Amino acid sequence: MLFLHEVGEIVSRFALGENPVLERVVSRGELGQVWRLETSTGTWAVKELFHRESEDDTRLSAEFQEIAVRAGVPAPAVVRTADRGVSLDLDGRQFRVFSWVDVLPPDPDLDPGMVGVLVAGIHRLGHPSMRPARSWYTEPVGAARWHQLFQQLIAAQNPLGERLAELEDELCDLEELLEEPSELQQLHLDLWADNVRMTATGGLCVIDWDNSGPGDPRQELAAVLFEYCSGRPARTRALHDGYVDAGGPGRITRPEDFSMAIAQLGHILEWQCGNWLNAANAEERRHAEAAIDEHVSRPLTRQVINEILVALA
């Protein structure tokens, strides 16, 4: 929760106006939670980060988001403090503030052409990255770790443990495809349905730029094709055509182009399995189990990758 003195400090430091009215948490994700704040000057999204980010990381993600907004990518505006900072530490907690956008619930069935145009707009920025790609997006979890993890889940009577064990060989085979990104630029890196939303006024909006960083456009495009189109050739072609027609630079031609999706989804699954095993209470365990079920119910497999490639051929 946010205490009255914390709200006052946030309003003051970010120069948000007067007469603040704070609603309860309106959105909670894996990395943070968001309150809706109304003041005399407008409506704002106040985000608390669960895992503290360095000053350099917050600055780089904020600058990239600002570049995208100036180029016409639909995204919330970054609100800075009076001294041009992008985050505020209060009592050991880290906060950021953005303009408020009324977004609808996550929907992987968004219009694929619109999604393609949106992703192309981000990729056309061509914003250079001064850092190497992060291991979360490039490195395998590894066969030994998968086997250990799934055996632990089965021993702990996880209801999805056996189904996960059936995916073990597939996960290991997918990781054989991993290759380093070759055309690095600054990307969003988290364009799953949770972060690409339809707005109340009918357009799309990209939220949660905190994880933006170096990546290869073709690898991010491959992840987007899986998220919004897998198993549906017509949607696959519509998204890809929208992307290409809008000037998107990425091209998908090989299974290796799915490297980022393979690594990222693998690390997310590993993390959620660990969260289930280490859950402090029933609510945390239910949350982790729901996240694991998403992977089990719609896994990225070699067959899915091949279907996407066939649809694009």
PDB file of C-alpha atoms in Angstrom:
ATOM      1  CA  MET A   1       0.000   0.000   0.000  1.00  0.00           C
ATOM      2  CA  LEU A   2       0.944   3.641  -0.333  1.00  0.00           C
ATOM      3  CA  PHE A   3       0.859   5.834   2.749  1.00  0.00           C
ATOM      4  CA  LEU A   4      -0.332   9.422   2.720  1.00  0.00           C
ATOM      5  CA  HIS A   5       3.149  10.851   3.195  1.00  0.00           C
ATOM      6  CA  GLU A   6       4.446   8.725   0.311  1.00  0.00           C
ATOM      7  CA  VAL A   7       1.696   9.954  -1.998  1.00  0.00           C
ATOM      8  CA  GLY A   8       2.525  13.517  -1.026  1.00  0.00           C
ATOM      9  CA  GLU A   9       6.214  12.992  -1.730  1.00  0.00           C
ATOM     10  CA  ILE A  10       5.513  11.424  -5.137  1.00  0.00           C
ATOM     11  CA  VAL A  11       3.150  14.246  -6.112  1.00  0.00           C
ATOM     12  CA  SER A  12       5.681  16.839  -4.990  1.00  0.00           C
ATOM     13  CA  ARG A  13       8.796  15.327  -6.551  1.00  0.00           C
ATOM     14  CA  PHE A  14       7.111  14.604  -9.901  1.00  0.00           C
ATOM     15  CA  ALA A  15       5.214  17.938  -9.867  1.00  0.00           C
ATOM     16  CA  LEU A  16       1.847  16.263 -10.426  1.00  0.00           C
ATOM     17  CA  GLY A  17      -0.365  19.067  -9.128  1.00  0.00           C
ATOM     18  CA  GLU A  18      -2.596  19.264  -6.080  1.00  0.00           C
ATOM     19  CA  ASN A  19      -5.524  17.467  -4.409  1.00  0.00           C
ATOM     20  CA  PRO A  20      -4.263  13.908  -5.056  1.00  0.00           C
ATOM     21  CA  VAL A  21      -6.804  11.062  -5.011  1.00  0.00           C
ATOM     22  CA  LEU A  22      -5.252   7.596  -5.087  1.00  0.00           C
ATOM     23  CA  GLU A  23      -7.197   4.523  -6.175  1.00  0.00           C
ATOM     24  CA  ARG A  24      -6.363   0.997  -5.052  1.00  0.00           C
ATOM     25  CA  VAL A  25      -3.876  -1.043  -7.100  1.00  0.00           C
ATOM     26  CA  VAL A  26      -5.347  -1.282 -10.607  1.00  0.00           C
ATOM     27  CA  SER A  27      -2.714  -3.551 -12.122  1.00  0.00           C
ATOM     28  CA  ARG A  28      -0.215  -6.022 -10.677  1.00  0.00           C
ATOM     29  CA  GLY A  29       2.378  -7.903 -12.687  1.00  0.00           C
ATOM     30  CA  GLU A  30       5.460  -9.962 -12.011  1.00  0.00           C
ATOM     31  CA  LEU A  31       7.774  -6.980 -11.724  1.00  0.00           C
ATOM     32  CA  GLY A  32       5.584  -4.238 -10.293  1.00  0.00           C
ATOM     33  CA  GLN A  33       2.181  -2.845  -9.416  1.00  0.00           C
ATOM     34  CA  VAL A  34       0.367   0.280 -10.579  1.00  0.00           C
ATOM     35  CA  TRP A  35      -1.936   2.746  -8.847  1.00  0.00           C
ATOM     36  CA  ARG A  36      -4.173   5.252 -10.622  1.00  0.00           C
ATOM     37  CA  LEU A  37      -3.619   8.755  -9.229  1.00  0.00           C
ATOM     38  CA  GLU A  38      -5.813  11.751  -9.975  1.00  0.00           C
ATOM     39  CA  THR A  39      -4.663  15.298  -9.271  1.00  0.00           C
ATOM     40  CA  SER A  40      -5.561  18.811 -10.298  1.00  0.00           C
ATOM     41  CA  THR A  41      -3.436  18.450 -13.442  1.00  0.00           C
ATOM     42  CA  GLY A  42      -4.616  15.049 -14.716  1.00  0.00           C
ATOM     43  CA  THR A  43      -4.504  11.297 -14.205  1.00  0.00           C
ATOM     44  CA  TRP A  44      -1.264   9.412 -13.649  1.00  0.00           C
ATOM     45  CA  ALA A  45       0.014   5.857 -13.375  1.00  0.00           C
ATOM     46  CA  VAL A  46       2.233   5.400 -10.314  1.00  0.00           C
ATOM     47  CA  LYS A  47       4.303   2.232 -10.606  1.00  0.00           C
ATOM     48  CA  GLU A  48       6.154   0.519  -7.765  1.00  0.00           C
ATOM     49  CA  LEU A  49       8.971  -1.744  -8.955  1.00  0.00           C
ATOM     50  CA  PHE A  50       9.276  -5.017  -7.041  1.00  0.00           C
ATOM     51  CA  HIS A  51      12.924  -5.433  -8.032  1.00  0.00           C
ATOM     52  CA  ARG A  52      15.049  -2.339  -7.766  1.00  0.00           C
ATOM     53  CA  GLU A  53      16.583  -1.138 -11.022  1.00  0.00           C
ATOM     54  CA  SER A  54      19.858   0.727 -11.296  1.00  0.00           C
ATOM     55  CA  GLU A  55      19.857   4.389 -12.201  1.00  0.00           C
ATOM     56  CA  ASP A  56      21.461   3.594 -15.557  1.00  0.00           C
ATOM     57  CA  ASP A  57      18.828   0.968 -16.405  1.00  0.00           C
ATOM     58  CA  THR A  58      15.887   3.230 -15.560  1.00  0.00           C
ATOM     59  CA  ARG A  59      17.452   6.103 -17.474  1.00  0.00           C
ATOM     60  CA  LEU A  60      18.061   4.008 -20.599  1.00  0.00           C
ATOM     61  CA  SER A  61      14.568   2.497 -20.632  1.00  0.00           C
ATOM     62  CA  ALA A  62      12.987   5.918 -20.050  1.00  0.00           C
ATOM     63  CA  GLU A  63      15.000   7.529 -22.844  1.00  0.00           C
ATOM     64  CA  PHE A  64      14.027   4.769 -25.274  1.00  0.00           C
ATOM     65  CA  GLN A  65      10.359   5.087 -24.333  1.00  0.00           C
ATOM     66  CA  GLU A  66      10.549   8.843 -24.872  1.00  0.00           C
ATOM     67  CA  ILE A  67      12.199   8.366 -28.283  1.00  0.00           C
ATOM     68  CA  ALA A  68       9.428   5.936 -29.256  1.00  0.00           C
ATOM     69  CA  VAL A  69       6.660   8.305 -28.135  1.00  0.00           C
ATOM     70  CA  ARG A  70       8.193  11.202 -30.088  1.00  0.00           C
ATOM     71  CA  ALA A  71       8.298   8.979 -33.174  1.00  0.00           C
ATOM     72  CA  GLY A  72       4.590   8.236 -32.874  1.00  0.00           C
ATOM     73  CA  VAL A  73       4.665   4.841 -31.153  1.00  0.00           C
ATOM     74  CA  PRO A  74       1.560   4.741 -28.909  1.00  0.00           C
ATOM     75  CA  ALA A  75       2.878   4.473 -25.356  1.00  0.00           C
ATOM     76  CA  PRO A  76       2.454   6.301 -22.039  1.00  0.00           C
ATOM     77  CA  ALA A  77       4.611   9.368 -21.556  1.00  0.00           C
ATOM     78  CA  VAL A  78       7.435   9.170 -19.027  1.00  0.00           C
ATOM     79  CA  VAL A  79       7.014  11.663 -16.179  1.00  0.00           C
ATOM     80  CA  ARG A  80      10.292  13.005 -14.777  1.00  0.00           C
ATOM     81  CA  THR A  81      11.083  14.640 -11.461  1.00  0.00           C
ATOM     82  CA  ALA A  82      11.993  18.310 -11.205  1.00  0.00           C
ATOM     83  CA  ASP A  83      15.687  17.360 -11.445  1.00  0.00           C
ATOM     84  CA  ARG A  84      15.015  15.193 -14.562  1.00  0.00           C
ATOM     85  CA  GLY A  85      15.159  11.901 -12.704  1.00  0.00           C
ATOM     86  CA  VAL A  86      12.902   9.033 -13.771  1.00  0.00           C
ATOM     87  CA  SER A  87      12.545   7.144 -10.491  1.00  0.00           C
ATOM     88  CA  LEU A  88      12.094   7.948  -6.818  1.00  0.00           C
ATOM     89  CA  ASP A  89      13.248   5.932  -3.809  1.00  0.00           C
ATOM     90  CA  LEU A  90      10.975   6.061  -0.776  1.00  0.00           C
ATOM     91  CA  ASP A  91      11.551   3.947   2.315  1.00  0.00           C
ATOM     92  CA  GLY A  92      13.443   1.332   0.326  1.00  0.00           C
ATOM     93  CA  ARG A  93      10.827   1.203  -2.461  1.00  0.00           C
ATOM     94  CA  GLN A  94      11.288   2.456  -6.006  1.00  0.00           C
ATOM     95  CA  PHE A  95       8.578   4.354  -7.897  1.00  0.00           C
ATOM     96  CA  ARG A  96       8.100   5.655 -11.418  1.00  0.00           C
ATOM     97  CA  VAL A  97       5.304   7.773 -12.892  1.00  0.00           C
ATOM     98  CA  PHE A  98       3.711   7.748 -16.350  1.00  0.00           C
ATOM     99  CA  SER A  99       0.792   9.406 -18.056  1.00  0.00           C
ATOM    100  CA  TRP A 100      -2.415   7.424 -17.643  1.00  0.00           C
ATOM    101  CA  VAL A 101      -3.843   5.407 -20.555  1.00  0.00           C
ATOM    102  CA  ASP A 102      -7.144   3.513 -20.270  1.00  0.00           C
ATOM    103  CA  VAL A 103      -6.261   0.061 -21.588  1.00  0.00           C
ATOM    104  CA  LEU A 104      -8.427  -3.030 -21.960  1.00  0.00           C
ATOM    105  CA  PRO A 105      -7.508  -6.496 -20.589  1.00  0.00           C
ATOM    106  CA  PRO A 106      -4.782  -8.533 -22.363  1.00  0.00           C
ATOM    107  CA  ASP A 107      -5.939 -10.102 -25.621  1.00  0.00           C
ATOM    108  CA  PRO A 108      -3.689 -12.297 -27.826  1.00  0.00           C
ATOM    109  CA  ASP A 109      -6.370 -12.071 -30.540  1.00  0.00           C
ATOM    110  CA  LEU A 110      -5.715  -8.409 -31.300  1.00  0.00           C
ATOM    111  CA  ASP A 111      -5.979  -7.407 -34.947  1.00  0.00           C
ATOM    112  CA  PRO A 112      -2.755  -8.939 -36.347  1.00  0.00           C
ATOM    113  CA  GLY A 113      -2.236  -6.261 -38.966  1.00  0.00           C
ATOM    114  CA  MET A 114      -2.383  -3.550 -36.315  1.00  0.00           C
ATOM    115  CA  VAL A 115       0.115  -5.460 -34.179  1.00  0.00           C
ATOM    116  CA  GLY A 116       2.466  -5.798 -37.159  1.00  0.00           C
ATOM    117  CA  VAL A 117       2.366  -2.058 -37.862  1.00  0.00           C
ATOM    118  CA  LEU A 118       2.968  -1.293 -34.186  1.00  0.00           C
ATOM    119  CA  VAL A 119       5.998  -3.575 -33.918  1.00  0.00           C
ATOM    120  CA  ALA A 120       7.408  -2.174 -37.159  1.00  0.00           C
ATOM    121  CA  GLY A 121       7.156   1.314 -35.679  1.00  0.00           C
ATOM    122  CA  ILE A 122       9.358   0.286 -32.756  1.00  0.00           C
ATOM    123  CA  HIS A 123      11.860  -1.534 -34.965  1.00  0.00           C
ATOM    124  CA  ARG A 124      12.120   1.337 -37.449  1.00  0.00           C
ATOM    125  CA  LEU A 125      13.536   3.513 -34.669  1.00  0.00           C
ATOM    126  CA  GLY A 126      16.877   1.764 -35.146  1.00  0.00           C
ATOM    127  CA  HIS A 127      18.031   3.111 -31.795  1.00  0.00           C
ATOM    128  CA  PRO A 128      21.570   1.783 -31.206  1.00  0.00           C
ATOM    129  CA  SER A 129      22.381  -0.264 -28.139  1.00  0.00           C
ATOM    130  CA  MET A 130      25.618   0.310 -26.260  1.00  0.00           C
ATOM    131  CA  ARG A 131      25.386  -2.974 -24.338  1.00  0.00           C
ATOM    132  CA  PRO A 132      25.500  -6.678 -25.214  1.00  0.00           C
ATOM    133  CA  ALA A 133      22.311  -8.750 -25.204  1.00  0.00           C
ATOM    134  CA  ARG A 134      21.266 -10.029 -21.779  1.00  0.00           C
ATOM    135  CA  SER A 135      21.538 -13.740 -20.984  1.00  0.00           C
ATOM    136  CA  TRP A 136      17.784 -13.934 -20.210  1.00  0.00           C
ATOM    137  CA  TYR A 137      17.216 -13.548 -23.960  1.00  0.00           C
ATOM    138  CA  THR A 138      20.120 -15.620 -25.292  1.00  0.00           C
ATOM    139  CA  GLU A 139      21.198 -18.417 -22.921  1.00  0.00           C
ATOM    140  CA  PRO A 140      19.635 -21.867 -22.412  1.00  0.00           C
ATOM    141  CA  VAL A 141      18.261 -23.091 -19.116  1.00  0.00           C
ATOM    142  CA  GLY A 142      20.030 -26.377 -19.830  1.00  0.00           C
ATOM    143  CA  ALA A 143      19.070 -30.062 -19.804  1.00  0.00           C
ATOM    144  CA  ALA A 144      20.401 -30.722 -16.297  1.00  0.00           C
ATOM    145  CA  ARG A 145      18.401 -27.855 -14.808  1.00  0.00           C
ATOM    146  CA  TRP A 146      15.187 -28.822 -16.607  1.00  0.00           C
ATOM    147  CA  HIS A 147      15.453 -32.419 -15.381  1.00  0.00           C
ATOM    148  CA  GLN A 148      16.213 -31.375 -11.799  1.00  0.00           C
ATOM    149  CA  LEU A 149      13.389 -28.852 -11.732  1.00  0.00           C
ATOM    150  CA  PHE A 150      10.712 -31.161 -13.107  1.00  0.00           C
ATOM    151  CA  GLN A 151      11.682 -33.997 -10.782  1.00  0.00           C
ATOM    152  CA  GLN A 152      11.419 -31.592  -7.841  1.00  0.00           C
ATOM    153  CA  LEU A 153       7.956 -30.529  -8.968  1.00  0.00           C
ATOM    154  CA  ILE A 154       6.801 -34.137  -9.317  1.00  0.00           C
ATOM    155  CA  ALA A 155       8.177 -35.008  -5.875  1.00  0.00           C
ATOM    156  CA  ALA A 156       6.372 -31.965  -4.433  1.00  0.00           C
ATOM    157  CA  GLN A 157       3.125 -33.135  -6.102  1.00  0.00           C
ATOM    158  CA  ASN A 158       2.790 -30.201  -8.434  1.00  0.00           C
ATOM    159  CA  PRO A 159      -0.349 -30.966 -10.499  1.00  0.00           C
ATOM    160  CA  LEU A 160       1.487 -29.969 -13.696  1.00  0.00           C
ATOM    161  CA  GLY A 161       4.737 -31.767 -12.928  1.00  0.00           C
ATOM    162  CA  GLU A 162       4.095 -34.805 -15.112  1.00  0.00           C
ATOM    163  CA  ARG A 163       2.996 -32.677 -18.075  1.00  0.00           C
ATOM    164  CA  LEU A 164       6.113 -30.560 -17.716  1.00  0.00           C
ATOM    165  CA  ALA A 165       8.278 -33.686 -17.671  1.00  0.00           C
ATOM    166  CA  GLU A 166       6.690 -34.685 -20.988  1.00  0.00           C
ATOM    167  CA  LEU A 167       7.955 -31.397 -22.448  1.00  0.00           C
ATOM    168  CA  GLU A 168      11.520 -31.888 -21.201  1.00  0.00           C
ATOM    169  CA  ASP A 169      12.939 -33.321 -24.439  1.00  0.00           C
ATOM    170  CA  GLU A 170      11.186 -30.638 -26.486  1.00  0.00           C
ATOM    171  CA  LEU A 171      12.614 -27.853 -24.330  1.00  0.00           C
ATOM    172  CA  CYS A 172      16.118 -29.288 -24.647  1.00  0.00           C
ATOM    173  CA  ASP A 173      15.793 -29.682 -28.420  1.00  0.00           C
ATOM    174  CA  LEU A 174      14.582 -26.101 -28.761  1.00  0.00           C
ATOM    175  CA  GLU A 175      17.613 -24.818 -26.872  1.00  0.00           C
ATOM    176  CA  GLU A 176      19.836 -26.484 -29.483  1.00  0.00           C
ATOM    177  CA  LEU A 177      18.543 -23.840 -31.895  1.00  0.00           C
ATOM    178  CA  LEU A 178      19.788 -20.886 -29.851  1.00  0.00           C
ATOM    179  CA  GLU A 179      22.129 -18.454 -31.560  1.00  0.00           C
ATOM    180  CA  GLU A 180      23.379 -15.004 -30.641  1.00  0.00           C
ATOM    181  CA  PRO A 181      21.500 -11.986 -32.059  1.00  0.00           C
ATOM    182  CA  SER A 182      23.392 -10.422 -34.947  1.00  0.00           C
ATOM    183  CA  GLU A 183      21.718  -7.032 -35.519  1.00  0.00           C
ATOM    184  CA  LEU A 184      21.519  -5.425 -32.096  1.00  0.00           C
ATOM    185  CA  GLN A 185      19.422  -2.339 -31.458  1.00  0.00           C
ATOM    186  CA  GLN A 186      17.322  -1.114 -28.556  1.00  0.00           C
ATOM    187  CA  LEU A 187      14.010  -3.038 -28.424  1.00  0.00           C
ATOM    188  CA  HIS A 188      11.038  -3.388 -26.087  1.00  0.00           C
ATOM    189  CA  LEU A 189      11.795  -7.113 -25.515  1.00  0.00           C
ATOM    190  CA  ASP A 190       8.494  -7.805 -23.754  1.00  0.00           C
ATOM    191  CA  LEU A 191       5.803  -7.471 -26.419  1.00  0.00           C
ATOM    192  CA  TRP A 192       3.578 -10.216 -25.009  1.00  0.00           C
ATOM    193  CA  ALA A 193      -0.173  -9.648 -24.808  1.00  0.00           C
ATOM    194  CA  ASP A 194       0.140  -8.293 -21.257  1.00  0.00           C
ATOM    195  CA  ASN A 195       2.005  -5.284 -22.630  1.00  0.00           C
ATOM    196  CA  VAL A 196       0.341  -4.638 -26.002  1.00  0.00           C
ATOM    197  CA  ARG A 197      -3.190  -3.506 -25.204  1.00  0.00           C
ATOM    198  CA  MET A 198      -6.204  -2.133 -26.957  1.00  0.00           C
ATOM    199  CA  THR A 199      -7.215   1.211 -25.488  1.00  0.00           C
ATOM    200  CA  ALA A 200     -10.680   2.405 -24.571  1.00  0.00           C
ATOM    201  CA  THR A 201     -10.579   4.675 -27.638  1.00  0.00           C
ATOM    202  CA  GLY A 202      -9.794   1.860 -30.078  1.00  0.00           C
ATOM    203  CA  GLY A 203      -6.062   2.090 -30.750  1.00  0.00           C
ATOM    204  CA  LEU A 204      -3.160   0.012 -29.474  1.00  0.00           C
ATOM    205  CA  CYS A 205      -0.770   1.014 -26.720  1.00  0.00           C
ATOM    206  CA  VAL A 206       2.550  -0.484 -25.612  1.00  0.00           C
ATOM    207  CA  ILE A 207       3.127  -0.408 -21.858  1.00  0.00           C
ATOM    208  CA  ASP A 208       5.896  -1.591 -19.498  1.00  0.00           C
ATOM    209  CA  TRP A 209       9.097  -0.532 -21.246  1.00  0.00           C
ATOM    210  CA  ASP A 210      11.181  -1.220 -18.120  1.00  0.00           C
ATOM    211  CA  ASN A 211      12.822  -4.332 -19.619  1.00  0.00           C
ATOM    212  CA  SER A 212      13.750  -2.712 -22.912  1.00  0.00           C
ATOM    213  CA  GLY A 213      17.282  -3.394 -24.056  1.00  0.00           C
ATOM    214  CA  PRO A 214      19.490  -4.800 -26.802  1.00  0.00           C
ATOM    215  CA  GLY A 215      17.979  -7.320 -29.183  1.00  0.00           C
ATOM    216  CA  ASP A 216      17.614  -8.394 -32.802  1.00  0.00           C
ATOM    217  CA  PRO A 217      14.436  -7.187 -34.596  1.00  0.00           C
ATOM    218  CA  ARG A 218      13.915 -10.505 -36.404  1.00  0.00           C
ATOM    219  CA  GLN A 219      14.076 -12.386 -33.104  1.00  0.00           C
ATOM    220  CA  GLU A 220      11.551 -10.061 -31.466  1.00  0.00           C
ATOM    221  CA  LEU A 221       9.284 -10.351 -34.519  1.00  0.00           C
ATOM    222  CA  ALA A 222       9.438 -14.151 -34.216  1.00  0.00           C
ATOM    223  CA  ALA A 223       8.305 -13.928 -30.583  1.00  0.00           C
ATOM    224  CA  VAL A 224       5.430 -11.654 -31.596  1.00  0.00           C
ATOM    225  CA  LEU A 225       4.336 -14.078 -34.327  1.00  0.00           C
ATOM    226  CA  PHE A 226       4.202 -16.882 -31.778  1.00  0.00           C
ATOM    227  CA  GLU A 227       2.276 -14.849 -29.227  1.00  0.00           C
ATOM    228  CA  TYR A 228      -0.451 -13.528 -31.513  1.00  0.00           C
ATOM    229  CA  CYS A 229      -0.609 -16.019 -34.381  1.00  0.00           C
ATOM    230  CA  SER A 230       0.753 -19.501 -33.659  1.00  0.00           C
ATOM    231  CA  GLY A 231      -1.385 -22.222 -35.239  1.00  0.00           C
ATOM    232  CA  ARG A 232      -3.300 -19.729 -37.403  1.00  0.00           C
ATOM    233  CA  PRO A 233      -1.659 -19.190 -40.801  1.00  0.00           C
ATOM    234  CA  ALA A 234      -3.951 -16.361 -41.916  1.00  0.00           C
ATOM    235  CA  ARG A 235      -3.149 -14.330 -38.793  1.00  0.00           C
ATOM    236  CA  THR A 236       0.549 -15.099 -39.219  1.00  0.00           C
ATOM    237  CA  ARG A 237       0.547 -13.720 -42.759  1.00  0.00           C
ATOM    238  CA  ALA A 238      -1.566 -10.691 -41.793  1.00  0.00           C
ATOM    239  CA  LEU A 239       0.781  -9.687 -38.964  1.00  0.00           C
ATOM    240  CA  HIS A 240       3.880 -10.266 -41.070  1.00  0.00           C
ATOM    241  CA  ASP A 241       2.450  -8.335 -44.036  1.00  0.00           C
ATOM    242  CA  GLY A 242       1.442  -5.443 -41.794  1.00  0.00           C
ATOM    243  CA  TYR A 243       4.956  -5.376 -40.361  1.00  0.00           C
ATOM    244  CA  VAL A 244       6.733  -5.502 -43.720  1.00  0.00           C
ATOM    245  CA  ASP A 245       4.407  -2.981 -45.375  1.00  0.00           C
ATOM    246  CA  ALA A 246       5.048  -0.571 -42.471  1.00  0.00           C
ATOM    247  CA  GLY A 247       8.807  -0.781 -42.991  1.00  0.00           C
ATOM    248  CA  GLY A 248       9.744  -3.292 -40.325  1.00  0.00           C
ATOM    249  CA  PRO A 249      13.335  -4.501 -40.938  1.00  0.00           C
ATOM    250  CA  GLY A 250      13.145  -8.023 -39.460  1.00  0.00           C
ATOM    251  CA  ARG A 251      12.785 -11.106 -41.657  1.00  0.00           C
ATOM    252  CA  ILE A 252      11.944 -14.619 -40.429  1.00  0.00           C
ATOM    253  CA  THR A 253      13.457 -17.445 -42.481  1.00  0.00           C
ATOM    254  CA  ARG A 254      14.857 -20.096 -40.089  1.00  0.00           C
ATOM    255  CA  PRO A 255      13.987 -21.845 -36.806  1.00  0.00           C
ATOM    256  CA  GLU A 256      17.014 -20.112 -35.257  1.00  0.00           C
ATOM    257  CA  ASP A 257      15.209 -16.796 -35.661  1.00  0.00           C
ATOM    258  CA  PHE A 258      13.070 -17.871 -32.677  1.00  0.00           C
ATOM    259  CA  SER A 259      16.104 -17.848 -30.366  1.00  0.00           C
ATOM    260  CA  MET A 260      14.918 -14.944 -28.216  1.00  0.00           C
ATOM    261  CA  ALA A 261      11.469 -16.468 -27.704  1.00  0.00           C
ATOM    262  CA  ILE A 262      12.997 -19.848 -26.813  1.00  0.00           C
ATOM    263  CA  ALA A 263      15.391 -18.373 -24.259  1.00  0.00           C
ATOM    264  CA  GLN A 264      12.953 -15.866 -22.752  1.00  0.00           C
ATOM    265  CA  LEU A 265      10.056 -18.299 -22.404  1.00  0.00           C
ATOM    266  CA  GLY A 266      12.409 -20.900 -21.001  1.00  0.00           C
ATOM    267  CA  HIS A 267      13.709 -18.578 -18.294  1.00  0.00           C
ATOM    268  CA  ILE A 268      10.176 -17.415 -17.445  1.00  0.00           C
ATOM    269  CA  LEU A 269       9.070 -21.036 -17.031  1.00  0.00           C
ATOM    270  CA  GLU A 270      12.129 -21.860 -14.924  1.00  0.00           C
ATOM    271  CA  TRP A 271      11.441 -18.829 -12.727  1.00  0.00           C
ATOM    272  CA  GLN A 272       7.775 -19.680 -12.212  1.00  0.00           C
ATOM    273  CA  CYS A 273       8.604 -23.299 -11.366  1.00  0.00           C
ATOM    274  CA  GLY A 274      11.012 -22.002  -8.736  1.00  0.00           C
ATOM    275  CA  ASN A 275       8.342 -19.624  -7.465  1.00  0.00           C
ATOM    276  CA  TRP A 276       5.952 -22.569  -7.010  1.00  0.00           C
ATOM    277  CA  LEU A 277       8.542 -24.635  -5.153  1.00  0.00           C
ATOM    278  CA  ASN A 278       9.493 -21.727  -2.891  1.00  0.00           C
ATOM    279  CA  ALA A 279       6.036 -20.179  -2.425  1.00  0.00           C
ATOM    280  CA  ALA A 280       5.500 -18.750   1.048  1.00  0.00           C
ATOM    281  CA  ASN A 281       1.732 -19.244   0.988  1.00  0.00           C
ATOM    282  CA  ALA A 282      -1.152 -20.735  -0.990  1.00  0.00           C
ATOM    283  CA  GLU A 283      -1.815 -17.513  -2.914  1.00  0.00           C
ATOM    284  CA  GLU A 284       1.757 -17.319  -4.211  1.00  0.00           C
ATOM    285  CA  ARG A 285       1.596 -20.986  -5.191  1.00  0.00           C
ATOM    286  CA  ARG A 286      -1.682 -20.504  -7.089  1.00  0.00           C
ATOM    287  CA  HIS A 287      -0.218 -17.527  -8.946  1.00  0.00           C
ATOM    288  CA  ALA A 288       2.875 -19.485  -9.995  1.00  0.00           C
ATOM    289  CA  GLU A 289       0.769 -22.488 -10.985  1.00  0.00           C
ATOM    290  CA  ALA A 290      -1.414 -20.344 -13.252  1.00  0.00           C
ATOM    291  CA  ALA A 291       1.682 -18.949 -14.945  1.00  0.00           C
ATOM    292  CA  ILE A 292       3.129 -22.453 -15.443  1.00  0.00           C
ATOM    293  CA  ASP A 293      -0.187 -23.607 -16.899  1.00  0.00           C
ATOM    294  CA  GLU A 294       0.093 -20.929 -19.612  1.00  0.00           C
ATOM    295  CA  HIS A 295       3.323 -22.532 -20.817  1.00  0.00           C
ATOM    296  CA  VAL A 296       1.957 -26.069 -20.609  1.00  0.00           C
ATOM    297  CA  SER A 297      -1.298 -25.201 -22.380  1.00  0.00           C
ATOM    298  CA  ARG A 298       0.332 -23.374 -25.297  1.00  0.00           C
ATOM    299  CA  PRO A 299       4.004 -24.319 -25.500  1.00  0.00           C
ATOM    300  CA  LEU A 300       6.449 -23.078 -28.085  1.00  0.00           C
ATOM    301  CA  THR A 301       7.554 -26.227 -29.928  1.00  0.00           C
ATOM    302  CA  ARG A 302       9.480 -27.110 -33.066  1.00  0.00           C
ATOM    303  CA  GLN A 303       6.172 -27.954 -34.733  1.00  0.00           C
ATOM    304  CA  VAL A 304       4.737 -24.527 -33.894  1.00  0.00           C
ATOM    305  CA  ILE A 305       7.870 -22.855 -35.258  1.00  0.00           C
ATOM    306  CA  ASN A 306       7.651 -24.893 -38.462  1.00  0.00           C
ATOM    307  CA  GLU A 307       3.965 -23.974 -38.907  1.00  0.00           C
ATOM    308  CA  ILE A 308       4.836 -20.270 -38.669  1.00  0.00           C
ATOM    309  CA  LEU A 309       7.674 -20.650 -41.182  1.00  0.00           C
ATOM    310  CA  VAL A 310       5.419 -22.545 -43.598  1.00  0.00           C
ATOM    311  CA  ALA A 311       2.758 -19.825 -43.317  1.00  0.00           C
ATOM    312  CA  LEU A 312       5.372 -17.199 -44.220  1.00  0.00           C
ATOM    313  CA  ALA A 313       6.996 -19.154 -47.054  1.00  0.00           C
TER     314      ALA A 313
END
